[in-house]
mmCIF file of C-alpha atoms in Angstrom:
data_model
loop_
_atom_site.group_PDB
_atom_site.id
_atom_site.type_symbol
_atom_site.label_atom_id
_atom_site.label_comp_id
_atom_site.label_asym_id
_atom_site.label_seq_id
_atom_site.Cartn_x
_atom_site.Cartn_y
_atom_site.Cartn_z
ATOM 1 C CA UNK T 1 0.000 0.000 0.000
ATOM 2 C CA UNK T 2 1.718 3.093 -0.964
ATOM 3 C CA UNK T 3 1.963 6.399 1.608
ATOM 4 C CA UNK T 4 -0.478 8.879 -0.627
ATOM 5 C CA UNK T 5 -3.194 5.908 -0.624
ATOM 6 C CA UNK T 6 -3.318 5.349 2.844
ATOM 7 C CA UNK T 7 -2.997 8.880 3.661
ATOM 8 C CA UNK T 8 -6.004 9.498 2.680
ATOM 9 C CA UNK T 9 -7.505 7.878 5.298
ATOM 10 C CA UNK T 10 -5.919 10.143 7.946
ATOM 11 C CA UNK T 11 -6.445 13.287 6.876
ATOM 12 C CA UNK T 12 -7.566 15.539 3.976
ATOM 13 C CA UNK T 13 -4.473 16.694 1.493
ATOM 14 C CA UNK T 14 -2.574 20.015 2.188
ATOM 15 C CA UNK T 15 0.133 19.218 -0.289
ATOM 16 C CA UNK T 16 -1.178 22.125 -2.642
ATOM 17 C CA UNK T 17 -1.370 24.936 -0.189
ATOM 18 C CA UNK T 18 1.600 23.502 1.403
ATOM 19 C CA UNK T 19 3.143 24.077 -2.014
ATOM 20 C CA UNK T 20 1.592 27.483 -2.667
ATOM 21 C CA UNK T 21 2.373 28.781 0.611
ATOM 22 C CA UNK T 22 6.314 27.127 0.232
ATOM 23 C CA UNK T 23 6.509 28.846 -2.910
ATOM 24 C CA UNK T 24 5.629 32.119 -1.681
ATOM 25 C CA UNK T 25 7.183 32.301 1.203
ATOM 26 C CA UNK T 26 10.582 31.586 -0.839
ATOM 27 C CA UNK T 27 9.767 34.365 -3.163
ATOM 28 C CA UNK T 28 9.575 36.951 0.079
ATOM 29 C CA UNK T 29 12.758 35.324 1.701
ATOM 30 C CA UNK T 30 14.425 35.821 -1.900
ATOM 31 C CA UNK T 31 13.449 39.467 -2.257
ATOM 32 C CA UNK T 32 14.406 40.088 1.204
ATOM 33 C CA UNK T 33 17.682 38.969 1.209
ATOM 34 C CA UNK T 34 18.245 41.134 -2.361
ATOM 35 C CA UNK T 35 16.643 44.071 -0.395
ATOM 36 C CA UNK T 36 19.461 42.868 2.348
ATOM 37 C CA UNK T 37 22.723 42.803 0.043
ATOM 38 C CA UNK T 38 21.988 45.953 -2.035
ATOM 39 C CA UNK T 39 20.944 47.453 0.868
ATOM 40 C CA UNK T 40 24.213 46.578 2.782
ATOM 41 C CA UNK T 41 26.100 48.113 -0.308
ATOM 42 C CA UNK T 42 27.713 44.422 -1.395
ATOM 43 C CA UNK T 43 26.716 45.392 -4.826
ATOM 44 C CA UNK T 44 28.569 48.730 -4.934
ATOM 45 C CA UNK T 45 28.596 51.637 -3.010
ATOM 46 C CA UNK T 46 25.634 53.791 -4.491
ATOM 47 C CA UNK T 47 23.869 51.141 -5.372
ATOM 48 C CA UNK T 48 22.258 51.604 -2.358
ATOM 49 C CA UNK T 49 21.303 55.032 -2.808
ATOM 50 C CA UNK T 50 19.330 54.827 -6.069
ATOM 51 C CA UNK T 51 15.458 54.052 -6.857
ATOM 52 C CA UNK T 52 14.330 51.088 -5.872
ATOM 53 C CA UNK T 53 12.825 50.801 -9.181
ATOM 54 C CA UNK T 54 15.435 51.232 -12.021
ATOM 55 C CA UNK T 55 15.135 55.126 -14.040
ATOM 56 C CA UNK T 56 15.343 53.024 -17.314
ATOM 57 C CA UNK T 57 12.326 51.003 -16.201
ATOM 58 C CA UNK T 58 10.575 53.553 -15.222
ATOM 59 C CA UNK T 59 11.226 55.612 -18.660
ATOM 60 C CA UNK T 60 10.576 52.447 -20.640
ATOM 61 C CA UNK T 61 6.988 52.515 -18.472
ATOM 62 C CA UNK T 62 5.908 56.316 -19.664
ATOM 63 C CA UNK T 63 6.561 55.560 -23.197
ATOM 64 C CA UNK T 64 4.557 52.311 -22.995
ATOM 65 C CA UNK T 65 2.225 53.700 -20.810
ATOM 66 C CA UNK T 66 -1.146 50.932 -22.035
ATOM 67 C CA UNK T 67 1.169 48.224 -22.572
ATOM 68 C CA UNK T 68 2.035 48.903 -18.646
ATOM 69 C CA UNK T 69 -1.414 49.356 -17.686
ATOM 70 C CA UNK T 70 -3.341 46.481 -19.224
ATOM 71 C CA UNK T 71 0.014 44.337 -17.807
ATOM 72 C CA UNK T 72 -0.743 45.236 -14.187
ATOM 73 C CA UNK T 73 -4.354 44.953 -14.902
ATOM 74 C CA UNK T 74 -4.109 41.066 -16.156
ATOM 75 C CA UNK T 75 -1.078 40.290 -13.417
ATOM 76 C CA UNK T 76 -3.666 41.980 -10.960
ATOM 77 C CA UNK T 77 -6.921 39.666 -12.211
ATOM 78 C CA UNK T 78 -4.463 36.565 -12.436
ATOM 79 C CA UNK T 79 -3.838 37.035 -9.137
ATOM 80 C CA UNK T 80 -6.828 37.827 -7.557
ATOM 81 C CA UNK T 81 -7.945 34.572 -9.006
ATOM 82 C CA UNK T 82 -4.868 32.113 -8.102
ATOM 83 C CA UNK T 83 -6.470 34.053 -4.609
ATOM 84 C CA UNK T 84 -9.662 32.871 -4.829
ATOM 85 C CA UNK T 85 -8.939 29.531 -6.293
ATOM 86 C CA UNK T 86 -6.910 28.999 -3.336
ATOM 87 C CA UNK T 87 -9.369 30.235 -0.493
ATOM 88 C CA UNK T 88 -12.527 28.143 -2.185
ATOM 89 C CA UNK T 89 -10.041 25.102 -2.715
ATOM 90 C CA UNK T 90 -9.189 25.557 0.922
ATOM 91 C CA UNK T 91 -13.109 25.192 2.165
ATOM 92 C CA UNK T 92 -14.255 23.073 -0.066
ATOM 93 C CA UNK T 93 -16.046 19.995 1.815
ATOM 94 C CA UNK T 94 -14.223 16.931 2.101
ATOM 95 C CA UNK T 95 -15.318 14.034 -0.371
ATOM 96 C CA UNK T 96 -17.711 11.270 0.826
ATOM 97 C CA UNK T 97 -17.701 8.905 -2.079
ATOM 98 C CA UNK T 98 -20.889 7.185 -3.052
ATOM 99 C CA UNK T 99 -19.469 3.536 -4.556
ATOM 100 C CA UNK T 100 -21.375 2.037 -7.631
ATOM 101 C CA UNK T 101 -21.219 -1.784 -7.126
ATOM 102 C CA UNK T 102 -23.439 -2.550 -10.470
ATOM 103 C CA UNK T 103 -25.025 -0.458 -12.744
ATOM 104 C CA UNK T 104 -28.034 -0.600 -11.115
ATOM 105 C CA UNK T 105 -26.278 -0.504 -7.664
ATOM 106 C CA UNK T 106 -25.115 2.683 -5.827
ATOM 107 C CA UNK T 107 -23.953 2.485 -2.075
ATOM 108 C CA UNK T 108 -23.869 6.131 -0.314
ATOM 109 C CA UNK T 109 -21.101 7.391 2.197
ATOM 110 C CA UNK T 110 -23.286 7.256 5.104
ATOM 111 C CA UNK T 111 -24.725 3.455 3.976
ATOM 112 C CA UNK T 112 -21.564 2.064 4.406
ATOM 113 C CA UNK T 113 -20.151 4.704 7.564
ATOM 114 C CA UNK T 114 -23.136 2.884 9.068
ATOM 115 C CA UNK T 115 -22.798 -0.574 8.329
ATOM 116 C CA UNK T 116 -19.132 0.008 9.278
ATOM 117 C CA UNK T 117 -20.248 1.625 12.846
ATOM 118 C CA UNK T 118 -22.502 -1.110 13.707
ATOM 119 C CA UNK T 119 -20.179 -3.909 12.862
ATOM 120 C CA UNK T 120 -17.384 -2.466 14.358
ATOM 121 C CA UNK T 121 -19.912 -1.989 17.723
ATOM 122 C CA UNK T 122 -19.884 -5.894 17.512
ATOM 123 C CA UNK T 123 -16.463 -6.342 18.604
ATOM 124 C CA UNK T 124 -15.983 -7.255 22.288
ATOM 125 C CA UNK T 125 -15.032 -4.115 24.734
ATOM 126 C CA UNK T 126 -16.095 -1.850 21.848
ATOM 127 C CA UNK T 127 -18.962 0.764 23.412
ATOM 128 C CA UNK T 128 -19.407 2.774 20.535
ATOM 129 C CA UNK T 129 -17.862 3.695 17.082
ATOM 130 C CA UNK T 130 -17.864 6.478 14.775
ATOM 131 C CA UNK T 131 -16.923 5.930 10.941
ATOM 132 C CA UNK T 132 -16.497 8.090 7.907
ATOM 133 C CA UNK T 133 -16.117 6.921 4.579
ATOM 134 C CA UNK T 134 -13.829 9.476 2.747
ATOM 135 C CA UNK T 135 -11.608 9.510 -0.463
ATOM 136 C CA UNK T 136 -12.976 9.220 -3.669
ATOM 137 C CA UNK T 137 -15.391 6.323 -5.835
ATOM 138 C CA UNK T 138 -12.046 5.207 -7.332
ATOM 139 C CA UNK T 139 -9.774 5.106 -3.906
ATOM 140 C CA UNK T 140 -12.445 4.901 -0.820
ATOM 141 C CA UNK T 141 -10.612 5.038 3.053
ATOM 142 C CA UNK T 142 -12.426 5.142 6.015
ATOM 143 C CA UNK T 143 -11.951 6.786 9.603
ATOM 144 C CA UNK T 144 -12.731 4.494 12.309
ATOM 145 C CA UNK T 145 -13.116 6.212 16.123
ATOM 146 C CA UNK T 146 -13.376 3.360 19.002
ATOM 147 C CA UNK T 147 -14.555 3.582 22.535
ATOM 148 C CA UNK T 148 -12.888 0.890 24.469
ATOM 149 C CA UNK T 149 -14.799 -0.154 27.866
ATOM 150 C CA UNK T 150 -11.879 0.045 30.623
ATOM 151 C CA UNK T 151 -9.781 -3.128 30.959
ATOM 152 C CA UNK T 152 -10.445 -4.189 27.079
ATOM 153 C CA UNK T 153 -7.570 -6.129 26.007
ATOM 154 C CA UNK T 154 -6.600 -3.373 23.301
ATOM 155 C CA UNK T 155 -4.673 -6.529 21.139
ATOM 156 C CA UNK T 156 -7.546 -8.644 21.154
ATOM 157 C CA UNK T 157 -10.144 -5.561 19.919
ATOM 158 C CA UNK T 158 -7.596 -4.932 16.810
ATOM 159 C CA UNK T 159 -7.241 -8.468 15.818
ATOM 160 C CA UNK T 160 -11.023 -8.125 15.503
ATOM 161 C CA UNK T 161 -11.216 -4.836 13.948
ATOM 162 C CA UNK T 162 -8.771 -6.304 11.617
ATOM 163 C CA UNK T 163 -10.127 -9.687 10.655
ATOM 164 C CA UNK T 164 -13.756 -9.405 10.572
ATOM 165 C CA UNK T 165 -15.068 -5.886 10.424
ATOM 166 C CA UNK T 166 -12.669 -4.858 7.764
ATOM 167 C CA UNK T 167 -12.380 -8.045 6.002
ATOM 168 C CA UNK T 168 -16.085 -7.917 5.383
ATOM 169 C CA UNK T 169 -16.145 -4.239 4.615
ATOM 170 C CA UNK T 170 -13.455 -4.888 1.483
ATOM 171 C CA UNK T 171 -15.144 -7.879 0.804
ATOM 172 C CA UNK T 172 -18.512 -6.043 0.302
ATOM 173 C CA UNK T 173 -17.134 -3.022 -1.675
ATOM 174 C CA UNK T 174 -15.167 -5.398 -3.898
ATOM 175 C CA UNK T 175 -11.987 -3.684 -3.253
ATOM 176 C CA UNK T 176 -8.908 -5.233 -2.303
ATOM 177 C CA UNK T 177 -7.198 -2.167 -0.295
ATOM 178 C CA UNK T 178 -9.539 -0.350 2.220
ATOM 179 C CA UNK T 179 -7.184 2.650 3.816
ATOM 180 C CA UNK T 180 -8.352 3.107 7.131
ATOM 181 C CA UNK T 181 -7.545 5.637 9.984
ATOM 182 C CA UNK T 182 -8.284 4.280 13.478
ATOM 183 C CA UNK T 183 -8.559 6.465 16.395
ATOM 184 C CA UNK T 184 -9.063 4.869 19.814
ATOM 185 C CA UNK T 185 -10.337 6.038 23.380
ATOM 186 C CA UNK T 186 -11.669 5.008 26.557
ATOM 187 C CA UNK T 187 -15.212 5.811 27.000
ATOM 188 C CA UNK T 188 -15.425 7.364 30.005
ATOM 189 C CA UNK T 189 -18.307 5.957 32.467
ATOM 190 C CA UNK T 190 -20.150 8.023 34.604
ATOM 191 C CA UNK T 191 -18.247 9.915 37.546
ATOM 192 C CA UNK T 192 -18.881 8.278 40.911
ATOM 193 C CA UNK T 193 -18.954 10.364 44.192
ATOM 194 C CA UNK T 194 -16.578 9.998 46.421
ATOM 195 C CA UNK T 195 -18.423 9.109 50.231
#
């Protein structure tokens, strides 16, 4: 099972933004450390002292002056859209795949997050479960949550988990990997008074 299929199961991606944010933050140290050595006068003496934005530029600019313009304009909209891109990507709602097993047959997220939770309740010193199917129709994971009843052999509840629960859950979506995330916890009783 290779790392980007099962880590699905833990957790949605942040490689892009990761990437994005790398990116620009790399950009910023570069230009800071240029602002640094012409600033420090490594590049000459009165290098420092001229515009920060070169007279030849800047002379090139007014005789071009739409050619500038309709530049900073599209830079300006391709940014402001790389923005939004980014910010919608960002909240979009994590997938909950809906499998198609036939033609005829479609199983929904919450169909088999169910039949997951309920099996998985099945296994001995198991009080509850939560499960979320997640990924995609082509690569499905799941996220399992347990809560073990104190003094549950912890061994014996994952040989379980393991063997039955997920065996049957591959078995029924006809796949032969089933990533899956498994969180565990005591489930906390009732506190007692202390007489």
């Amino acid at each position: 099972m290779t790392r980007s299929v099962s880590a699905k199961a833990l957790g949605r991606s942040t490689g892009t933004e990761r990437t994005l944010t790398v990116l620009i933050g790399l950009l910023a140290l570069l230009g800071g450390a240029a602002a640094l050595v012409v600033g420090a006068g490594w590049l000459g003496t009165y290098r420092a002292d001229r515009p920060l934005v070169d007279p030849i530029a800047l002379d090139w600019l007014s005789r071009h002056a739409l050619a500038g313009r309709v530049g900073a304009i599209v830079l300006g909209v391709l940014l402001l859209w790389l923005g939004l891109w980014w910010f919608f990507r960002s909240l979009r709602p994590e997938g909950r795949p809906d499998l198609e097993l036939d033609d005829d047959l479609v199983v929904t997220s919450s169909a088999i997050s169910e039949a997951v939770r309920l099996d998985a309740e099945t296994v001995d010193g198991v009080g509850r479960a939560r499960v979320r199917a997640v990924g995609d129709k082509e690569s499905p994971a799941l996220r399992i949550t347990l809560w073990l009843v104190e003094g549950t052999d912890l061994k014996r509840v994952w040989e379980q988990l393991d063997h039955t629960v997920l065996a049957r859950a591959r078995e029924s979506l006809g796949v032969d990997v089933l990533p899956t995330a498994v969180r565990i916890e005591l489930d906390t009783t009732a506190p007692q008074r202390v007489r």
